[in-house]
């Protein structure tokens, strides 16, 4: 006896159109949401600012030396006066044999080649140039001398009294009293810091001037740090 065929209702074919419409609607919703908030699944770092468009509210700090030297520290060719211990260089363009380096001796003179001893103490570099031109011309060595004088090193300064290392020291440009004391090792425990005096190199008297820590020291000056009695 043959089994009876069971008729299966055709439900699935009738559902395909509905499923297709539902799938299309779902895809449209997902696409819409994705356009609004797109993500890659990776943590997003903050975008650095555009530094080309950034404006600073104040100028950058300036830590270098002042653009213009103060008047007290200017020691140009026109105002520096030579003294014992200064070292200079004479450059003669026409003949290098006349050029040379010289140190002003204790008598305030230099011994120039072919010219001999010349007193230079108290002269400026420009005044010495004029004198050398005249001497070379008068001596018949050069018809139209072309030369220059350079300051190679200044005379030392001195500090005595209640400092750790009294004596003479090479001069430092724009030197002040407190810096000079530091170069000499600082004050001793017996030093009278408020009674420091200075004897100027070109002073015509033996009088010493009272100074403060900010007083300018010049080449050849002598600083004295006295002892306190209490």
mmCIF file of C-alpha atoms in Angstrom, residues 8-224:
data_model
loop_
_atom_site.group_PDB
_atom_site.id
_atom_site.type_symbol
_atom_site.label_atom_id
_atom_site.label_comp_id
_atom_site.label_asym_id
_atom_site.label_seq_id
_atom_site.Cartn_x
_atom_site.Cartn_y
_atom_site.Cartn_z
ATOM 1 C CA UNK A 8 2.924 21.031 2.242
ATOM 2 C CA UNK A 9 1.500 24.512 2.220
ATOM 3 C CA UNK A 10 3.501 26.967 0.164
ATOM 4 C CA UNK A 11 4.325 29.430 2.905
ATOM 5 C CA UNK A 12 7.992 30.039 2.136
ATOM 6 C CA UNK A 13 7.623 31.342 -1.395
ATOM 7 C CA UNK A 14 4.995 33.792 -0.187
ATOM 8 C CA UNK A 15 7.401 35.181 2.494
ATOM 9 C CA UNK A 16 10.250 36.092 0.125
ATOM 10 C CA UNK A 17 8.874 39.459 -0.935
ATOM 11 C CA UNK A 18 8.302 40.488 2.673
ATOM 12 C CA UNK A 19 11.786 39.394 3.749
ATOM 13 C CA UNK A 20 13.352 41.300 0.878
ATOM 14 C CA UNK A 21 11.546 44.496 1.856
ATOM 15 C CA UNK A 22 12.567 44.086 5.514
ATOM 16 C CA UNK A 23 16.214 43.516 4.599
ATOM 17 C CA UNK A 24 16.286 46.590 2.389
ATOM 18 C CA UNK A 25 14.815 48.728 5.158
ATOM 19 C CA UNK A 26 17.393 47.436 7.672
ATOM 20 C CA UNK A 27 20.281 48.188 5.338
ATOM 21 C CA UNK A 28 18.965 51.711 4.785
ATOM 22 C CA UNK A 29 18.756 52.351 8.545
ATOM 23 C CA UNK A 30 22.284 51.067 9.167
ATOM 24 C CA UNK A 31 23.664 53.162 6.323
ATOM 25 C CA UNK A 32 21.967 56.281 7.690
ATOM 26 C CA UNK A 33 23.343 55.740 11.185
ATOM 27 C CA UNK A 34 26.801 55.059 9.795
ATOM 28 C CA UNK A 35 26.847 58.359 7.942
ATOM 29 C CA UNK A 36 25.983 60.268 11.078
ATOM 30 C CA UNK A 37 28.552 58.649 13.411
ATOM 31 C CA UNK A 38 31.340 57.004 11.530
ATOM 32 C CA UNK A 39 34.016 55.129 13.545
ATOM 33 C CA UNK A 40 36.980 52.970 12.740
ATOM 34 C CA UNK A 41 36.981 51.070 16.001
ATOM 35 C CA UNK A 42 40.278 52.763 16.987
ATOM 36 C CA UNK A 43 40.587 55.402 19.718
ATOM 37 C CA UNK A 44 40.787 58.817 18.044
ATOM 38 C CA UNK A 45 43.632 61.085 19.239
ATOM 39 C CA UNK A 46 43.126 64.866 19.504
ATOM 40 C CA UNK A 47 44.164 66.812 16.450
ATOM 41 C CA UNK A 48 47.164 69.116 17.142
ATOM 42 C CA UNK A 49 46.514 72.841 16.718
ATOM 43 C CA UNK A 50 47.557 74.682 13.614
ATOM 44 C CA UNK A 51 50.631 76.533 14.903
ATOM 45 C CA UNK A 52 50.843 78.676 11.813
ATOM 46 C CA UNK A 53 47.629 80.393 12.889
ATOM 47 C CA UNK A 54 48.503 80.634 16.586
ATOM 48 C CA UNK A 55 49.219 84.150 17.862
ATOM 49 C CA UNK A 56 51.382 84.641 20.959
ATOM 50 C CA UNK A 57 50.093 87.159 23.490
ATOM 51 C CA UNK A 58 53.609 88.210 24.608
ATOM 52 C CA UNK A 59 57.110 88.320 23.179
ATOM 53 C CA UNK A 60 59.477 85.413 23.691
ATOM 54 C CA UNK A 61 61.840 85.764 26.698
ATOM 55 C CA UNK A 62 65.251 87.301 25.991
ATOM 56 C CA UNK A 63 68.148 85.820 27.958
ATOM 57 C CA UNK A 64 71.125 87.234 26.079
ATOM 58 C CA UNK A 65 73.195 90.379 26.663
ATOM 59 C CA UNK A 66 71.594 93.772 26.042
ATOM 60 C CA UNK A 67 71.522 94.882 22.426
ATOM 61 C CA UNK A 68 73.255 98.166 23.284
ATOM 62 C CA UNK A 69 76.125 98.344 25.741
ATOM 63 C CA UNK A 70 75.680 100.656 28.697
ATOM 64 C CA UNK A 71 77.654 103.897 28.655
ATOM 65 C CA UNK A 72 79.754 102.945 31.664
ATOM 66 C CA UNK A 73 81.093 99.822 29.941
ATOM 67 C CA UNK A 74 82.022 101.379 26.612
ATOM 68 C CA UNK A 75 85.777 101.203 26.083
ATOM 69 C CA UNK A 76 86.171 101.966 22.417
ATOM 70 C CA UNK A 77 89.273 102.991 20.502
ATOM 71 C CA UNK A 78 88.530 106.637 21.143
ATOM 72 C CA UNK A 79 88.478 106.725 24.945
ATOM 73 C CA UNK A 80 90.729 103.949 26.290
ATOM 74 C CA UNK A 81 94.053 105.328 27.499
ATOM 75 C CA UNK A 82 97.166 103.185 27.526
ATOM 76 C CA UNK A 83 99.104 102.407 30.675
ATOM 77 C CA UNK A 84 101.806 100.078 32.009
ATOM 78 C CA UNK A 85 100.903 96.446 31.430
ATOM 79 C CA UNK A 86 98.766 97.015 28.331
ATOM 80 C CA UNK A 87 99.586 94.875 25.300
ATOM 81 C CA UNK A 88 99.097 96.298 21.828
ATOM 82 C CA UNK A 89 99.651 95.239 18.229
ATOM 83 C CA UNK A 90 100.939 97.588 15.545
ATOM 84 C CA UNK A 91 100.042 96.553 11.989
ATOM 85 C CA UNK A 92 101.852 98.333 9.135
ATOM 86 C CA UNK A 93 100.262 97.502 5.785
ATOM 87 C CA UNK A 94 103.146 98.557 3.520
ATOM 88 C CA UNK A 95 105.793 96.416 5.238
ATOM 89 C CA UNK A 96 105.087 93.563 7.633
ATOM 90 C CA UNK A 97 108.633 93.905 9.000
ATOM 91 C CA UNK A 98 107.496 97.065 10.789
ATOM 92 C CA UNK A 99 104.554 95.305 12.430
ATOM 93 C CA UNK A 100 104.822 93.809 15.906
ATOM 94 C CA UNK A 101 103.334 93.197 19.354
ATOM 95 C CA UNK A 102 104.394 95.395 22.260
ATOM 96 C CA UNK A 103 103.781 95.662 25.990
ATOM 97 C CA UNK A 104 103.831 99.007 27.729
ATOM 98 C CA UNK A 105 106.651 98.767 30.267
ATOM 99 C CA UNK A 106 106.839 100.180 33.771
ATOM 100 C CA UNK A 107 108.124 103.477 32.372
ATOM 101 C CA UNK A 108 105.041 103.822 30.167
ATOM 102 C CA UNK A 109 106.881 103.224 26.876
ATOM 103 C CA UNK A 110 107.099 100.704 24.045
ATOM 104 C CA UNK A 111 110.156 99.946 21.925
ATOM 105 C CA UNK A 112 108.939 100.105 18.320
ATOM 106 C CA UNK A 113 110.910 98.517 15.511
ATOM 107 C CA UNK A 114 113.263 100.952 13.716
ATOM 108 C CA UNK A 115 111.788 103.837 15.760
ATOM 109 C CA UNK A 116 113.022 102.924 19.216
ATOM 110 C CA UNK A 117 111.364 103.785 22.585
ATOM 111 C CA UNK A 118 108.179 105.857 22.487
ATOM 112 C CA UNK A 119 106.243 107.111 25.502
ATOM 113 C CA UNK A 120 102.628 106.005 25.145
ATOM 114 C CA UNK A 121 101.135 106.111 28.653
ATOM 115 C CA UNK A 122 97.943 108.165 28.724
ATOM 116 C CA UNK A 123 97.530 108.073 24.935
ATOM 117 C CA UNK A 124 94.521 106.664 23.120
ATOM 118 C CA UNK A 125 94.936 104.147 20.315
ATOM 119 C CA UNK A 126 94.025 106.764 17.718
ATOM 120 C CA UNK A 127 96.576 109.216 19.111
ATOM 121 C CA UNK A 128 99.267 106.521 18.988
ATOM 122 C CA UNK A 129 98.412 105.765 15.354
ATOM 123 C CA UNK A 130 98.862 109.420 14.426
ATOM 124 C CA UNK A 131 102.196 109.563 16.294
ATOM 125 C CA UNK A 132 103.555 106.443 14.590
ATOM 126 C CA UNK A 133 102.556 107.713 11.137
ATOM 127 C CA UNK A 134 104.415 110.951 11.787
ATOM 128 C CA UNK A 135 107.531 109.159 13.086
ATOM 129 C CA UNK A 136 107.686 106.747 10.133
ATOM 130 C CA UNK A 137 107.259 109.635 7.715
ATOM 131 C CA UNK A 138 109.819 111.921 9.383
ATOM 132 C CA UNK A 139 112.359 109.101 9.584
ATOM 133 C CA UNK A 140 112.048 108.440 5.847
ATOM 134 C CA UNK A 141 110.899 104.857 6.359
ATOM 135 C CA UNK A 142 107.465 105.257 4.732
ATOM 136 C CA UNK A 143 106.164 108.021 2.450
ATOM 137 C CA UNK A 144 102.454 107.545 3.269
ATOM 138 C CA UNK A 145 102.284 105.192 6.262
ATOM 139 C CA UNK A 146 99.140 103.105 6.526
ATOM 140 C CA UNK A 147 98.896 101.415 9.896
ATOM 141 C CA UNK A 148 96.589 100.544 12.765
ATOM 142 C CA UNK A 149 96.994 99.889 16.475
ATOM 143 C CA UNK A 150 94.973 97.216 18.277
ATOM 144 C CA UNK A 151 94.552 96.601 21.984
ATOM 145 C CA UNK A 152 95.448 92.940 22.576
ATOM 146 C CA UNK A 153 95.117 92.828 26.390
ATOM 147 C CA UNK A 154 94.529 95.412 29.089
ATOM 148 C CA UNK A 155 96.635 95.911 32.198
ATOM 149 C CA UNK A 156 95.555 93.895 35.278
ATOM 150 C CA UNK A 157 93.578 95.172 38.246
ATOM 151 C CA UNK A 158 94.624 94.718 41.876
ATOM 152 C CA UNK A 159 92.777 93.851 45.066
ATOM 153 C CA UNK A 160 94.296 93.893 48.566
ATOM 154 C CA UNK A 161 93.054 93.414 52.098
ATOM 155 C CA UNK A 162 90.462 91.009 53.415
ATOM 156 C CA UNK A 163 89.897 88.708 50.448
ATOM 157 C CA UNK A 164 90.874 85.073 50.119
ATOM 158 C CA UNK A 165 93.486 85.622 47.379
ATOM 159 C CA UNK A 166 94.773 89.208 47.278
ATOM 160 C CA UNK A 167 96.949 90.186 44.326
ATOM 161 C CA UNK A 168 96.729 91.138 40.661
ATOM 162 C CA UNK A 169 94.289 89.597 38.186
ATOM 163 C CA UNK A 170 93.633 89.851 34.445
ATOM 164 C CA UNK A 171 91.023 92.488 33.713
ATOM 165 C CA UNK A 172 87.564 91.381 32.609
ATOM 166 C CA UNK A 173 85.439 93.624 30.395
ATOM 167 C CA UNK A 174 82.860 95.677 32.292
ATOM 168 C CA UNK A 175 84.114 94.499 35.697
ATOM 169 C CA UNK A 176 82.256 95.557 38.859
ATOM 170 C CA UNK A 177 83.439 95.513 42.465
ATOM 171 C CA UNK A 178 81.435 92.437 43.477
ATOM 172 C CA UNK A 179 82.814 90.535 40.476
ATOM 173 C CA UNK A 180 86.373 91.581 41.319
ATOM 174 C CA UNK A 181 85.927 90.312 44.885
ATOM 175 C CA UNK A 182 84.590 87.017 43.547
ATOM 176 C CA UNK A 183 87.637 86.636 41.279
ATOM 177 C CA UNK A 184 89.822 87.107 44.355
ATOM 178 C CA UNK A 185 88.039 84.289 46.178
ATOM 179 C CA UNK A 186 85.454 86.344 48.058
ATOM 180 C CA UNK A 187 85.494 88.233 51.348
ATOM 181 C CA UNK A 188 87.093 86.807 54.461
ATOM 182 C CA UNK A 189 85.149 86.604 57.727
ATOM 183 C CA UNK A 190 86.928 89.759 58.963
ATOM 184 C CA UNK A 191 86.147 91.858 55.880
ATOM 185 C CA UNK A 192 84.316 95.147 56.208
ATOM 186 C CA UNK A 193 82.100 94.771 53.175
ATOM 187 C CA UNK A 194 80.574 98.233 53.423
ATOM 188 C CA UNK A 195 83.910 100.126 53.499
ATOM 189 C CA UNK A 196 85.599 98.983 50.282
ATOM 190 C CA UNK A 197 87.654 101.684 48.544
ATOM 191 C CA UNK A 198 89.305 102.059 45.151
ATOM 192 C CA UNK A 199 92.411 103.849 43.888
ATOM 193 C CA UNK A 200 92.043 104.841 40.245
ATOM 194 C CA UNK A 201 94.941 104.142 37.881
ATOM 195 C CA UNK A 202 95.093 107.646 36.429
ATOM 196 C CA UNK A 203 94.355 109.432 39.696
ATOM 197 C CA UNK A 204 96.782 112.283 40.378
ATOM 198 C CA UNK A 205 96.383 111.977 44.145
ATOM 199 C CA UNK A 206 96.658 109.150 46.655
ATOM 200 C CA UNK A 207 93.040 109.600 47.699
ATOM 201 C CA UNK A 208 90.875 106.497 47.591
ATOM 202 C CA UNK A 209 87.174 106.564 46.718
ATOM 203 C CA UNK A 210 84.435 104.717 48.573
ATOM 204 C CA UNK A 211 82.632 102.252 46.316
ATOM 205 C CA UNK A 212 79.638 99.942 46.309
ATOM 206 C CA UNK A 213 79.268 96.448 44.866
ATOM 207 C CA UNK A 214 78.022 97.930 41.571
ATOM 208 C CA UNK A 215 80.895 100.393 41.044
ATOM 209 C CA UNK A 216 82.770 99.864 37.781
ATOM 210 C CA UNK A 217 86.417 98.785 38.096
ATOM 211 C CA UNK A 218 88.782 99.938 35.348
ATOM 212 C CA UNK A 219 92.103 98.427 34.212
ATOM 213 C CA UNK A 220 94.931 99.191 36.635
ATOM 214 C CA UNK A 221 92.652 100.162 39.544
ATOM 215 C CA UNK A 222 93.474 98.970 43.066
ATOM 216 C CA UNK A 223 90.668 97.765 45.333
ATOM 217 C CA UNK A 224 91.138 97.729 49.088
#
